[in-house]
mmCIF file with all atom_site columns, C-alpha atoms in Angstrom:
data_model
loop_
_atom_site.group_PDB
_atom_site.id
_atom_site.type_symbol
_atom_site.label_atom_id
_atom_site.label_alt_id
_atom_site.label_comp_id
_atom_site.label_asym_id
_atom_site.label_entity_id
_atom_site.label_seq_id
_atom_site.pdbx_PDB_ins_code
_atom_site.Cartn_x
_atom_site.Cartn_y
_atom_site.Cartn_z
_atom_site.occupancy
_atom_site.B_iso_or_equiv
_atom_site.pdbx_formal_charge
_atom_site.auth_seq_id
_atom_site.auth_comp_id
_atom_site.auth_asym_id
_atom_site.auth_atom_id
_atom_site.pdbx_PDB_model_num
ATOM 1   C CA . MET A 1 1   ? 16.924  -21.390 -57.266 1.00 0.00 ? 1   MET A CA 1
ATOM 2   C CA . ILE A 1 2   ? 13.270  -20.749 -56.458 1.00 0.00 ? 2   ILE A CA 1
ATOM 3   C CA . LYS A 1 3   ? 13.525  -22.967 -53.380 1.00 0.00 ? 3   LYS A CA 1
ATOM 4   C CA . GLN A 1 4   ? 16.574  -21.011 -52.181 1.00 0.00 ? 4   GLN A CA 1
ATOM 5   C CA . MET A 1 5   ? 14.690  -17.743 -52.609 1.00 0.00 ? 5   MET A CA 1
ATOM 6   C CA . LYS A 1 6   ? 11.815  -19.123 -50.546 1.00 0.00 ? 6   LYS A CA 1
ATOM 7   C CA . ILE A 1 7   ? 14.193  -20.166 -47.786 1.00 0.00 ? 7   ILE A CA 1
ATOM 8   C CA . LEU A 1 8   ? 15.799  -16.718 -47.759 1.00 0.00 ? 8   LEU A CA 1
ATOM 9   C CA . PHE A 1 9   ? 12.360  -15.107 -47.555 1.00 0.00 ? 9   PHE A CA 1
ATOM 10  C CA . VAL A 1 10  ? 11.372  -17.312 -44.620 1.00 0.00 ? 10  VAL A CA 1
ATOM 11  C CA . ALA A 1 11  ? 14.637  -16.537 -42.837 1.00 0.00 ? 11  ALA A CA 1
ATOM 12  C CA . ALA A 1 12  ? 14.117  -12.787 -43.296 1.00 0.00 ? 12  ALA A CA 1
ATOM 13  C CA . LEU A 1 13  ? 10.545  -13.083 -42.021 1.00 0.00 ? 13  LEU A CA 1
ATOM 14  C CA . ALA A 1 14  ? 11.695  -15.025 -38.966 1.00 0.00 ? 14  ALA A CA 1
ATOM 15  C CA . VAL A 1 15  ? 14.338  -12.407 -38.158 1.00 0.00 ? 15  VAL A CA 1
ATOM 16  C CA . SER A 1 16  ? 11.760  -9.620  -38.426 1.00 0.00 ? 16  SER A CA 1
ATOM 17  C CA . ILE A 1 17  ? 9.375   -11.434 -36.063 1.00 0.00 ? 17  ILE A CA 1
ATOM 18  C CA . VAL A 1 18  ? 12.108  -12.063 -33.513 1.00 0.00 ? 18  VAL A CA 1
ATOM 19  C CA . GLY A 1 19  ? 13.193  -8.429  -33.796 1.00 0.00 ? 19  GLY A CA 1
ATOM 20  C CA . CYS A 1 20  ? 9.661   -7.216  -33.083 1.00 0.00 ? 20  CYS A CA 1
ATOM 21  C CA . ALA A 1 21  ? 9.516   -9.377  -29.972 1.00 0.00 ? 21  ALA A CA 1
ATOM 22  C CA . GLY A 1 22  ? 12.802  -8.053  -28.556 1.00 0.00 ? 22  GLY A CA 1
ATOM 23  C CA . THR A 1 23  ? 13.181  -5.984  -25.380 1.00 0.00 ? 23  THR A CA 1
ATOM 24  C CA . ARG A 1 24  ? 13.770  -2.255  -25.630 1.00 0.00 ? 24  ARG A CA 1
ATOM 25  C CA . VAL A 1 25  ? 14.508  0.055   -22.703 1.00 0.00 ? 25  VAL A CA 1
ATOM 26  C CA . SER A 1 26  ? 14.152  3.837   -22.893 1.00 0.00 ? 26  SER A CA 1
ATOM 27  C CA . ARG A 1 27  ? 14.515  6.612   -20.333 1.00 0.00 ? 27  ARG A CA 1
ATOM 28  C CA . VAL A 1 28  ? 11.351  8.611   -19.571 1.00 0.00 ? 28  VAL A CA 1
ATOM 29  C CA . ASP A 1 29  ? 10.379  11.519  -17.336 1.00 0.00 ? 29  ASP A CA 1
ATOM 30  C CA . SER A 1 30  ? 9.821   10.342  -13.757 1.00 0.00 ? 30  SER A CA 1
ATOM 31  C CA . ASP A 1 31  ? 6.557   12.336  -13.633 1.00 0.00 ? 31  ASP A CA 1
ATOM 32  C CA . GLN A 1 32  ? 5.167   10.553  -16.685 1.00 0.00 ? 32  GLN A CA 1
ATOM 33  C CA . GLU A 1 33  ? 2.631   7.848   -15.903 1.00 0.00 ? 33  GLU A CA 1
ATOM 34  C CA . ILE A 1 34  ? 3.361   4.476   -17.502 1.00 0.00 ? 34  ILE A CA 1
ATOM 35  C CA . ALA A 1 35  ? 0.583   2.026   -16.656 1.00 0.00 ? 35  ALA A CA 1
ATOM 36  C CA . LEU A 1 36  ? 1.624   -1.488  -17.675 1.00 0.00 ? 36  LEU A CA 1
ATOM 37  C CA . SER A 1 37  ? -1.083  -3.052  -15.518 1.00 0.00 ? 37  SER A CA 1
ATOM 38  C CA . ASP A 1 38  ? -3.967  -2.146  -13.229 1.00 0.00 ? 38  ASP A CA 1
ATOM 39  C CA . ARG A 1 39  ? -1.793  -2.365  -10.132 1.00 0.00 ? 39  ARG A CA 1
ATOM 40  C CA . TRP A 1 40  ? -1.235  0.542   -7.726  1.00 0.00 ? 40  TRP A CA 1
ATOM 41  C CA . ASN A 1 41  ? 1.735   2.566   -8.983  1.00 0.00 ? 41  ASN A CA 1
ATOM 42  C CA . ASP A 1 42  ? 3.836   5.631   -8.166  1.00 0.00 ? 42  ASP A CA 1
ATOM 43  C CA . LYS A 1 43  ? 1.428   7.993   -9.938  1.00 0.00 ? 43  LYS A CA 1
ATOM 44  C CA . ASP A 1 44  ? -1.500  6.703   -7.884  1.00 0.00 ? 44  ASP A CA 1
ATOM 45  C CA . SER A 1 45  ? 0.520   7.296   -4.726  1.00 0.00 ? 45  SER A CA 1
ATOM 46  C CA . GLN A 1 46  ? 1.442   10.852  -5.705  1.00 0.00 ? 46  GLN A CA 1
ATOM 47  C CA . LEU A 1 47  ? -2.017  11.933  -6.903  1.00 0.00 ? 47  LEU A CA 1
ATOM 48  C CA . VAL A 1 48  ? -3.904  10.419  -3.958  1.00 0.00 ? 48  VAL A CA 1
ATOM 49  C CA . ALA A 1 49  ? -1.518  12.001  -1.438  1.00 0.00 ? 49  ALA A CA 1
ATOM 50  C CA . GLU A 1 50  ? -1.776  15.447  -3.055  1.00 0.00 ? 50  GLU A CA 1
ATOM 51  C CA . GLU A 1 51  ? -5.579  15.386  -3.344  1.00 0.00 ? 51  GLU A CA 1
ATOM 52  C CA . MET A 1 52  ? -6.200  14.075  0.169   1.00 0.00 ? 52  MET A CA 1
ATOM 53  C CA . ILE A 1 53  ? -3.803  16.487  1.878   1.00 0.00 ? 53  ILE A CA 1
ATOM 54  C CA . ALA A 1 54  ? -5.316  19.398  -0.068  1.00 0.00 ? 54  ALA A CA 1
ATOM 55  C CA . ASP A 1 55  ? -8.754  18.287  1.132   1.00 0.00 ? 55  ASP A CA 1
ATOM 56  C CA . MET A 1 56  ? -7.503  17.885  4.708   1.00 0.00 ? 56  MET A CA 1
ATOM 57  C CA . LEU A 1 57  ? -6.046  21.396  4.819   1.00 0.00 ? 57  LEU A CA 1
ATOM 58  C CA . SER A 1 58  ? -9.283  22.890  3.459   1.00 0.00 ? 58  SER A CA 1
ATOM 59  C CA . PHE A 1 59  ? -11.252 21.838  6.561   1.00 0.00 ? 59  PHE A CA 1
ATOM 60  C CA . PRO A 1 60  ? -11.910 24.337  9.414   1.00 0.00 ? 60  PRO A CA 1
ATOM 61  C CA . TRP A 1 61  ? -9.460  22.772  11.883  1.00 0.00 ? 61  TRP A CA 1
ATOM 62  C CA . ALA A 1 62  ? -6.397  24.268  10.116  1.00 0.00 ? 62  ALA A CA 1
ATOM 63  C CA . ARG A 1 63  ? -7.794  27.801  10.060  1.00 0.00 ? 63  ARG A CA 1
ATOM 64  C CA . ASP A 1 64  ? -9.043  27.543  13.656  1.00 0.00 ? 64  ASP A CA 1
ATOM 65  C CA . PHE A 1 65  ? -5.673  26.328  14.921  1.00 0.00 ? 65  PHE A CA 1
ATOM 66  C CA . GLU A 1 66  ? -3.793  29.166  13.221  1.00 0.00 ? 66  GLU A CA 1
ATOM 67  C CA . LEU A 1 67  ? -6.194  31.767  14.635  1.00 0.00 ? 67  LEU A CA 1
ATOM 68  C CA . ASN A 1 68  ? -6.074  30.384  18.178  1.00 0.00 ? 68  ASN A CA 1
ATOM 69  C CA . ASN A 1 69  ? -2.335  29.700  18.344  1.00 0.00 ? 69  ASN A CA 1
ATOM 70  C CA . ASN A 1 70  ? -0.868  32.217  15.891  1.00 0.00 ? 70  ASN A CA 1
ATOM 71  C CA . ASN A 1 71  ? 1.186   29.364  14.476  1.00 0.00 ? 71  ASN A CA 1
ATOM 72  C CA . ARG A 1 72  ? 0.973   26.518  11.990  1.00 0.00 ? 72  ARG A CA 1
ATOM 73  C CA . PRO A 1 73  ? -0.205  23.110  13.238  1.00 0.00 ? 73  PRO A CA 1
ATOM 74  C CA . THR A 1 74  ? 2.308   20.289  13.564  1.00 0.00 ? 74  THR A CA 1
ATOM 75  C CA . ILE A 1 75  ? 1.348   16.883  12.159  1.00 0.00 ? 75  ILE A CA 1
ATOM 76  C CA . ILE A 1 76  ? 2.653   13.352  12.617  1.00 0.00 ? 76  ILE A CA 1
ATOM 77  C CA . ILE A 1 77  ? 1.813   10.222  10.607  1.00 0.00 ? 77  ILE A CA 1
ATOM 78  C CA . GLN A 1 78  ? 0.960   7.353   12.924  1.00 0.00 ? 78  GLN A CA 1
ATOM 79  C CA . ARG A 1 79  ? 0.195   4.463   10.567  1.00 0.00 ? 79  ARG A CA 1
ATOM 80  C CA . ILE A 1 80  ? -1.093  3.871   7.046   1.00 0.00 ? 80  ILE A CA 1
ATOM 81  C CA . ALA A 1 81  ? -2.101  0.197   6.761   1.00 0.00 ? 81  ALA A CA 1
ATOM 82  C CA . ASN A 1 82  ? -2.049  -1.741  3.491   1.00 0.00 ? 82  ASN A CA 1
ATOM 83  C CA . LYS A 1 83  ? -5.220  -3.862  3.479   1.00 0.00 ? 83  LYS A CA 1
ATOM 84  C CA . SER A 1 84  ? -5.276  -4.343  -0.288  1.00 0.00 ? 84  SER A CA 1
ATOM 85  C CA . HIS A 1 85  ? -4.674  -7.579  -2.206  1.00 0.00 ? 85  HIS A CA 1
ATOM 86  C CA . GLU A 1 86  ? -1.313  -6.260  -3.459  1.00 0.00 ? 86  GLU A CA 1
ATOM 87  C CA . HIS A 1 87  ? 2.122   -5.939  -1.933  1.00 0.00 ? 87  HIS A CA 1
ATOM 88  C CA . ILE A 1 88  ? 2.397   -2.135  -1.894  1.00 0.00 ? 88  ILE A CA 1
ATOM 89  C CA . ALA A 1 89  ? 5.382   -0.118  -0.679  1.00 0.00 ? 89  ALA A CA 1
ATOM 90  C CA . ILE A 1 90  ? 3.383   1.930   1.835   1.00 0.00 ? 90  ILE A CA 1
ATOM 91  C CA . GLU A 1 91  ? 6.492   3.890   2.817   1.00 0.00 ? 91  GLU A CA 1
ATOM 92  C CA . THR A 1 92  ? 6.444   5.487   -0.655  1.00 0.00 ? 92  THR A CA 1
ATOM 93  C CA . PHE A 1 93  ? 2.862   6.637   -0.084  1.00 0.00 ? 93  PHE A CA 1
ATOM 94  C CA . VAL A 1 94  ? 3.780   7.931   3.390   1.00 0.00 ? 94  VAL A CA 1
ATOM 95  C CA . ASN A 1 95  ? 6.643   9.949   1.897   1.00 0.00 ? 95  ASN A CA 1
ATOM 96  C CA . ASP A 1 96  ? 4.278   11.433  -0.704  1.00 0.00 ? 96  ASP A CA 1
ATOM 97  C CA . ILE A 1 97  ? 1.977   12.496  2.151   1.00 0.00 ? 97  ILE A CA 1
ATOM 98  C CA . LYS A 1 98  ? 4.914   14.097  3.970   1.00 0.00 ? 98  LYS A CA 1
ATOM 99  C CA . ARG A 1 99  ? 5.964   16.043  0.883   1.00 0.00 ? 99  ARG A CA 1
ATOM 100 C CA . SER A 1 100 ? 2.419   17.262  0.284   1.00 0.00 ? 100 SER A CA 1
ATOM 101 C CA . ILE A 1 101 ? 2.146   18.515  3.878   1.00 0.00 ? 101 ILE A CA 1
ATOM 102 C CA . ILE A 1 102 ? 5.500   20.307  3.844   1.00 0.00 ? 102 ILE A CA 1
ATOM 103 C CA . ARG A 1 103 ? 5.013   21.728  0.336   1.00 0.00 ? 103 ARG A CA 1
ATOM 104 C CA . SER A 1 104 ? 1.643   23.226  1.299   1.00 0.00 ? 104 SER A CA 1
ATOM 105 C CA . GLY A 1 105 ? 3.225   25.642  3.788   1.00 0.00 ? 105 GLY A CA 1
ATOM 106 C CA . ARG A 1 106 ? 0.060   25.303  5.892   1.00 0.00 ? 106 ARG A CA 1
ATOM 107 C CA . ALA A 1 107 ? 1.414   22.799  8.402   1.00 0.00 ? 107 ALA A CA 1
ATOM 108 C CA . ASP A 1 108 ? 4.671   21.455  9.824   1.00 0.00 ? 108 ASP A CA 1
ATOM 109 C CA . PHE A 1 109 ? 5.643   17.827  10.004  1.00 0.00 ? 109 PHE A CA 1
ATOM 110 C CA . VAL A 1 110 ? 7.431   15.993  12.825  1.00 0.00 ? 110 VAL A CA 1
ATOM 111 C CA . ALA A 1 111 ? 9.254   12.669  12.622  1.00 0.00 ? 111 ALA A CA 1
ATOM 112 C CA . ARG A 1 112 ? 7.758   9.414   13.837  1.00 0.00 ? 112 ARG A CA 1
ATOM 113 C CA . GLY A 1 113 ? 8.827   7.575   16.977  1.00 0.00 ? 113 GLY A CA 1
ATOM 114 C CA . ASP A 1 114 ? 11.628  5.468   15.493  1.00 0.00 ? 114 ASP A CA 1
ATOM 115 C CA . GLU A 1 115 ? 13.044  8.486   13.658  1.00 0.00 ? 115 GLU A CA 1
ATOM 116 C CA . ARG A 1 116 ? 12.875  10.657  16.785  1.00 0.00 ? 116 ARG A CA 1
ATOM 117 C CA . LYS A 1 117 ? 14.764  8.014   18.773  1.00 0.00 ? 117 LYS A CA 1
ATOM 118 C CA . ALA A 1 118 ? 17.571  7.972   16.194  1.00 0.00 ? 118 ALA A CA 1
ATOM 119 C CA . ILE A 1 119 ? 17.784  11.787  16.330  1.00 0.00 ? 119 ILE A CA 1
ATOM 120 C CA . ARG A 1 120 ? 17.911  11.723  20.149  1.00 0.00 ? 120 ARG A CA 1
ATOM 121 C CA . ASP A 1 121 ? 20.805  9.269   19.977  1.00 0.00 ? 121 ASP A CA 1
ATOM 122 C CA . ASP A 1 122 ? 22.603  11.660  17.617  1.00 0.00 ? 122 ASP A CA 1
ATOM 123 C CA . ARG A 1 123 ? 22.051  14.564  20.034  1.00 0.00 ? 123 ARG A CA 1
ATOM 124 C CA . GLN A 1 124 ? 23.479  12.547  22.899  1.00 0.00 ? 124 GLN A CA 1
ATOM 125 C CA . ASP A 1 125 ? 26.515  11.798  20.762  1.00 0.00 ? 125 ASP A CA 1
ATOM 126 C CA . GLN A 1 126 ? 26.838  15.541  20.007  1.00 0.00 ? 126 GLN A CA 1
ATOM 127 C CA . GLU A 1 127 ? 26.884  16.346  23.728  1.00 0.00 ? 127 GLU A CA 1
ATOM 128 C CA . LEU A 1 128 ? 29.906  14.108  24.122  1.00 0.00 ? 128 LEU A CA 1
ATOM 129 C CA . ASN A 1 129 ? 31.802  14.887  20.934  1.00 0.00 ? 129 ASN A CA 1
ATOM 130 C CA . ALA A 1 130 ? 30.579  18.078  19.219  1.00 0.00 ? 130 ALA A CA 1
ATOM 131 C CA . ALA A 1 131 ? 31.782  21.599  20.027  1.00 0.00 ? 131 ALA A CA 1
ATOM 132 C CA . GLN A 1 132 ? 28.291  23.057  19.501  1.00 0.00 ? 132 GLN A CA 1
ATOM 133 C CA . ALA A 1 133 ? 25.771  20.406  20.501  1.00 0.00 ? 133 ALA A CA 1
ATOM 134 C CA . LYS A 1 134 ? 22.016  20.796  20.098  1.00 0.00 ? 134 LYS A CA 1
ATOM 135 C CA . GLU A 1 135 ? 20.215  20.954  23.436  1.00 0.00 ? 135 GLU A CA 1
ATOM 136 C CA . GLN A 1 136 ? 17.964  18.174  24.649  1.00 0.00 ? 136 GLN A CA 1
ATOM 137 C CA . GLY A 1 137 ? 14.304  18.867  25.415  1.00 0.00 ? 137 GLY A CA 1
ATOM 138 C CA . GLN A 1 138 ? 13.710  21.198  22.456  1.00 0.00 ? 138 GLN A CA 1
ATOM 139 C CA . GLU A 1 139 ? 11.562  18.846  20.398  1.00 0.00 ? 139 GLU A CA 1
ATOM 140 C CA . GLN A 1 140 ? 8.262   20.060  18.999  1.00 0.00 ? 140 GLN A CA 1
ATOM 141 C CA . ALA A 1 141 ? 5.269   17.919  19.904  1.00 0.00 ? 141 ALA A CA 1
ATOM 142 C CA . ALA A 1 142 ? 2.666   16.964  17.314  1.00 0.00 ? 142 ALA A CA 1
ATOM 143 C CA . ASP A 1 143 ? -0.684  18.739  17.477  1.00 0.00 ? 143 ASP A CA 1
ATOM 144 C CA . PHE A 1 144 ? -2.451  16.328  15.122  1.00 0.00 ? 144 PHE A CA 1
ATOM 145 C CA . ALA A 1 145 ? -1.957  12.726  13.979  1.00 0.00 ? 145 ALA A CA 1
ATOM 146 C CA . ILE A 1 146 ? -2.799  11.111  10.624  1.00 0.00 ? 146 ILE A CA 1
ATOM 147 C CA . SER A 1 147 ? -3.761  7.449   10.292  1.00 0.00 ? 147 SER A CA 1
ATOM 148 C CA . GLY A 1 148 ? -5.451  5.485   7.554   1.00 0.00 ? 148 GLY A CA 1
ATOM 149 C CA . SER A 1 149 ? -5.687  2.444   5.304   1.00 0.00 ? 149 SER A CA 1
ATOM 150 C CA . LEU A 1 150 ? -5.564  1.392   1.649   1.00 0.00 ? 150 LEU A CA 1
ATOM 151 C CA . ASN A 1 151 ? -8.120  -1.206  0.495   1.00 0.00 ? 151 ASN A CA 1
ATOM 152 C CA . SER A 1 152 ? -8.858  -2.864  -2.840  1.00 0.00 ? 152 SER A CA 1
ATOM 153 C CA . ILE A 1 153 ? -11.515 -4.991  -4.552  1.00 0.00 ? 153 ILE A CA 1
ATOM 154 C CA . VAL A 1 154 ? -10.916 -6.979  -7.755  1.00 0.00 ? 154 VAL A CA 1
ATOM 155 C CA . ASP A 1 155 ? -13.657 -7.986  -10.220 1.00 0.00 ? 155 ASP A CA 1
ATOM 156 C CA . GLN A 1 156 ? -12.580 -10.160 -13.149 1.00 0.00 ? 156 GLN A CA 1
ATOM 157 C CA . VAL A 1 157 ? -14.390 -11.769 -16.086 1.00 0.00 ? 157 VAL A CA 1
ATOM 158 C CA . GLY A 1 158 ? -12.260 -13.662 -18.589 1.00 0.00 ? 158 GLY A CA 1
ATOM 159 C CA . GLY A 1 159 ? -9.310  -11.512 -19.584 1.00 0.00 ? 159 GLY A CA 1
ATOM 160 C CA . ASP A 1 160 ? -10.885 -8.237  -18.417 1.00 0.00 ? 160 ASP A CA 1
ATOM 161 C CA . ARG A 1 161 ? -10.349 -7.017  -14.866 1.00 0.00 ? 161 ARG A CA 1
ATOM 162 C CA . VAL A 1 162 ? -11.511 -4.024  -12.832 1.00 0.00 ? 162 VAL A CA 1
ATOM 163 C CA . THR A 1 163 ? -9.560  -3.087  -9.698  1.00 0.00 ? 163 THR A CA 1
ATOM 164 C CA . PHE A 1 164 ? -11.150 -0.712  -7.212  1.00 0.00 ? 164 PHE A CA 1
ATOM 165 C CA . TYR A 1 165 ? -8.932  1.156   -4.739  1.00 0.00 ? 165 TYR A CA 1
ATOM 166 C CA . GLN A 1 166 ? -10.096 3.095   -1.700  1.00 0.00 ? 166 GLN A CA 1
ATOM 167 C CA . VAL A 1 167 ? -7.869  5.143   0.608   1.00 0.00 ? 167 VAL A CA 1
ATOM 168 C CA . ASP A 1 168 ? -9.324  6.278   3.945   1.00 0.00 ? 168 ASP A CA 1
ATOM 169 C CA . MET A 1 169 ? -7.490  8.689   6.232   1.00 0.00 ? 169 MET A CA 1
ATOM 170 C CA . LYS A 1 170 ? -8.391  10.650  9.337   1.00 0.00 ? 170 LYS A CA 1
ATOM 171 C CA . LEU A 1 171 ? -6.813  13.427  11.396  1.00 0.00 ? 171 LEU A CA 1
ATOM 172 C CA . ILE A 1 172 ? -6.998  13.328  15.194  1.00 0.00 ? 172 ILE A CA 1
ATOM 173 C CA . ASP A 1 173 ? -6.450  16.270  17.550  1.00 0.00 ? 173 ASP A CA 1
ATOM 174 C CA . MET A 1 174 ? -3.763  15.023  19.971  1.00 0.00 ? 174 MET A CA 1
ATOM 175 C CA . ALA A 1 175 ? -5.008  17.300  22.765  1.00 0.00 ? 175 ALA A CA 1
ATOM 176 C CA . ASN A 1 176 ? -8.548  15.946  23.006  1.00 0.00 ? 176 ASN A CA 1
ATOM 177 C CA . ASN A 1 177 ? -8.752  12.941  20.601  1.00 0.00 ? 177 ASN A CA 1
ATOM 178 C CA . ARG A 1 178 ? -11.294 14.743  18.411  1.00 0.00 ? 178 ARG A CA 1
ATOM 179 C CA . GLU A 1 179 ? -11.499 13.603  14.798  1.00 0.00 ? 179 GLU A CA 1
ATOM 180 C CA . VAL A 1 180 ? -11.230 16.880  12.905  1.00 0.00 ? 180 VAL A CA 1
ATOM 181 C CA . TRP A 1 181 ? -11.026 15.468  9.383   1.00 0.00 ? 181 TRP A CA 1
ATOM 182 C CA . ASN A 1 182 ? -11.994 12.265  7.614   1.00 0.00 ? 182 ASN A CA 1
ATOM 183 C CA . GLY A 1 183 ? -11.040 11.854  3.969   1.00 0.00 ? 183 GLY A CA 1
ATOM 184 C CA . GLN A 1 184 ? -11.682 9.214   1.343   1.00 0.00 ? 184 GLN A CA 1
ATOM 185 C CA . LYS A 1 185 ? -10.332 8.756   -2.181  1.00 0.00 ? 185 LYS A CA 1
ATOM 186 C CA . LYS A 1 186 ? -11.670 6.137   -4.590  1.00 0.00 ? 186 LYS A CA 1
ATOM 187 C CA . SER A 1 187 ? -10.319 5.074   -7.973  1.00 0.00 ? 187 SER A CA 1
ATOM 188 C CA . LYS A 1 188 ? -10.976 2.332   -10.529 1.00 0.00 ? 188 LYS A CA 1
ATOM 189 C CA . LYS A 1 189 ? -8.652  0.765   -13.072 1.00 0.00 ? 189 LYS A CA 1
ATOM 190 C CA . LEU A 1 190 ? -9.758  -1.310  -16.056 1.00 0.00 ? 190 LEU A CA 1
ATOM 191 C CA . GLN A 1 191 ? -7.348  -3.793  -17.590 1.00 0.00 ? 191 GLN A CA 1
ATOM 192 C CA . GLU A 1 192 ? -8.553  -5.302  -20.875 1.00 0.00 ? 192 GLU A CA 1
ATOM 193 C CA . LYS A 1 193 ? -7.055  -8.302  -22.603 1.00 0.00 ? 193 LYS A CA 1
ATOM 194 C CA . GLY A 1 194 ? -4.734  -7.005  -25.316 1.00 0.00 ? 194 GLY A CA 1
ATOM 195 C CA . GLY A 1 195 ? -4.270  -8.324  -28.828 1.00 0.00 ? 195 GLY A CA 1
ATOM 196 C CA . PHE A 1 196 ? -0.498  -8.778  -28.733 1.00 0.00 ? 196 PHE A CA 1
ATOM 197 C CA . GLY A 1 197 ? -0.711  -12.471 -27.853 1.00 0.00 ? 197 GLY A CA 1
ATOM 198 C CA . PHE A 1 198 ? -3.148  -13.048 -30.704 1.00 0.00 ? 198 PHE A CA 1
ATOM 199 C CA . LYS A 1 199 ? -0.875  -11.225 -33.144 1.00 0.00 ? 199 LYS A CA 1
ATOM 200 C CA . MET A 1 200 ? 2.157   -13.252 -32.085 1.00 0.00 ? 200 MET A CA 1
ATOM 201 C CA . LYS A 1 201 ? 0.232   -16.547 -32.405 1.00 0.00 ? 201 LYS A CA 1
ATOM 202 C CA . THR A 1 202 ? -0.973  -15.509 -35.848 1.00 0.00 ? 202 THR A CA 1
ATOM 203 C CA . SER A 1 203 ? 2.582   -14.640 -36.915 1.00 0.00 ? 203 SER A CA 1
ATOM 204 C CA . PHE A 1 204 ? 3.942   -17.995 -35.781 1.00 0.00 ? 204 PHE A CA 1
ATOM 205 C CA . LYS A 1 205 ? 1.102   -19.853 -37.499 1.00 0.00 ? 205 LYS A CA 1
ATOM 206 C CA . LEU A 1 206 ? 1.902   -17.964 -40.697 1.00 0.00 ? 206 LEU A CA 1
ATOM 207 C CA . LEU A 1 207 ? 5.576   -18.830 -40.328 1.00 0.00 ? 207 LEU A CA 1
ATOM 208 C CA . THR A 1 208 ? 4.706   -22.515 -39.855 1.00 0.00 ? 208 THR A CA 1
ATOM 209 C CA . ILE A 1 209 ? 2.593   -22.515 -43.006 1.00 0.00 ? 209 ILE A CA 1
ATOM 210 C CA . ILE A 1 210 ? 5.399   -20.917 -45.019 1.00 0.00 ? 210 ILE A CA 1
ATOM 211 C CA . LEU A 1 211 ? 7.899   -23.498 -43.736 1.00 0.00 ? 211 LEU A CA 1
ATOM 212 C CA . VAL A 1 212 ? 5.571   -26.324 -44.762 1.00 0.00 ? 212 VAL A CA 1
ATOM 213 C CA . ILE A 1 213 ? 5.182   -24.814 -48.222 1.00 0.00 ? 213 ILE A CA 1
ATOM 214 C CA . CYS A 1 214 ? 8.957   -24.520 -48.581 1.00 0.00 ? 214 CYS A CA 1
ATOM 215 C CA . SER A 1 215 ? 9.493   -28.111 -47.485 1.00 0.00 ? 215 SER A CA 1
ATOM 216 C CA . VAL A 1 216 ? 7.199   -29.506 -50.151 1.00 0.00 ? 216 VAL A CA 1
ATOM 217 C CA . ALA A 1 217 ? 8.359   -27.127 -52.884 1.00 0.00 ? 217 ALA A CA 1
#
C-alpha cells in the first residue's frame, strides 16, 4: 500500500513538472514590448524611428525651407542598409520612418523609385480604361533624401551577452547635395543567463532520486 502511494505521488509530481514546461500562448497589446532576447525587435524599430525623425525635424533646414518656399519639404528614403550581425527586416524600420514623417505634419513623403514606376503603370492603364484618368507629369519631386545604416557589436562572456546597436542616418538636399542633418542613435541590450534551465535540471534530478527510492522500497 505504501509503495502504491509512493508511485502515485511520483506520477503526480511528474505531471506537475510536465505541465509547468508546457507552451502557453496569450494575446497582448501590439504596443507592449516583449523582449525574449537581446535581438533587434519591433519596439526598437518604432522608438528609433520616432526619436531620429523628431531630431531631424528639429534642425534648421526644415524651418528654413518652409520660410523660403511657403510649403512643407518633401522627403524620400533612398536606402537604409543593414550592416548588423542579425537578419533584420529593414522594410519594417523604413515603414516606421515613413509613419513618423507623415505623422509629424512637418514634411511630406514621396514614394521610392520602384513604387513610383508601379503608380505610373497604373496611370497609363487609367488613360486607356478609366473615365476620369489622372494626368501624367503631375508627380511631386523630392526636396530631400534620407539614407543610413544599422550596425551592431556583440560582446559575450559565458552566458552573459551585451549587444550594441547604432543607427546612423543623414538628410541630403537634392538641389545642391548639401548634408543638412546627420543623426545617430545608440542602444545597448544586456542578456543574462537565466535560471530556468537550472531549475528544470534540479527538478529532473529530484524526480530521478524519488524514482530510485520507490524502486528499492
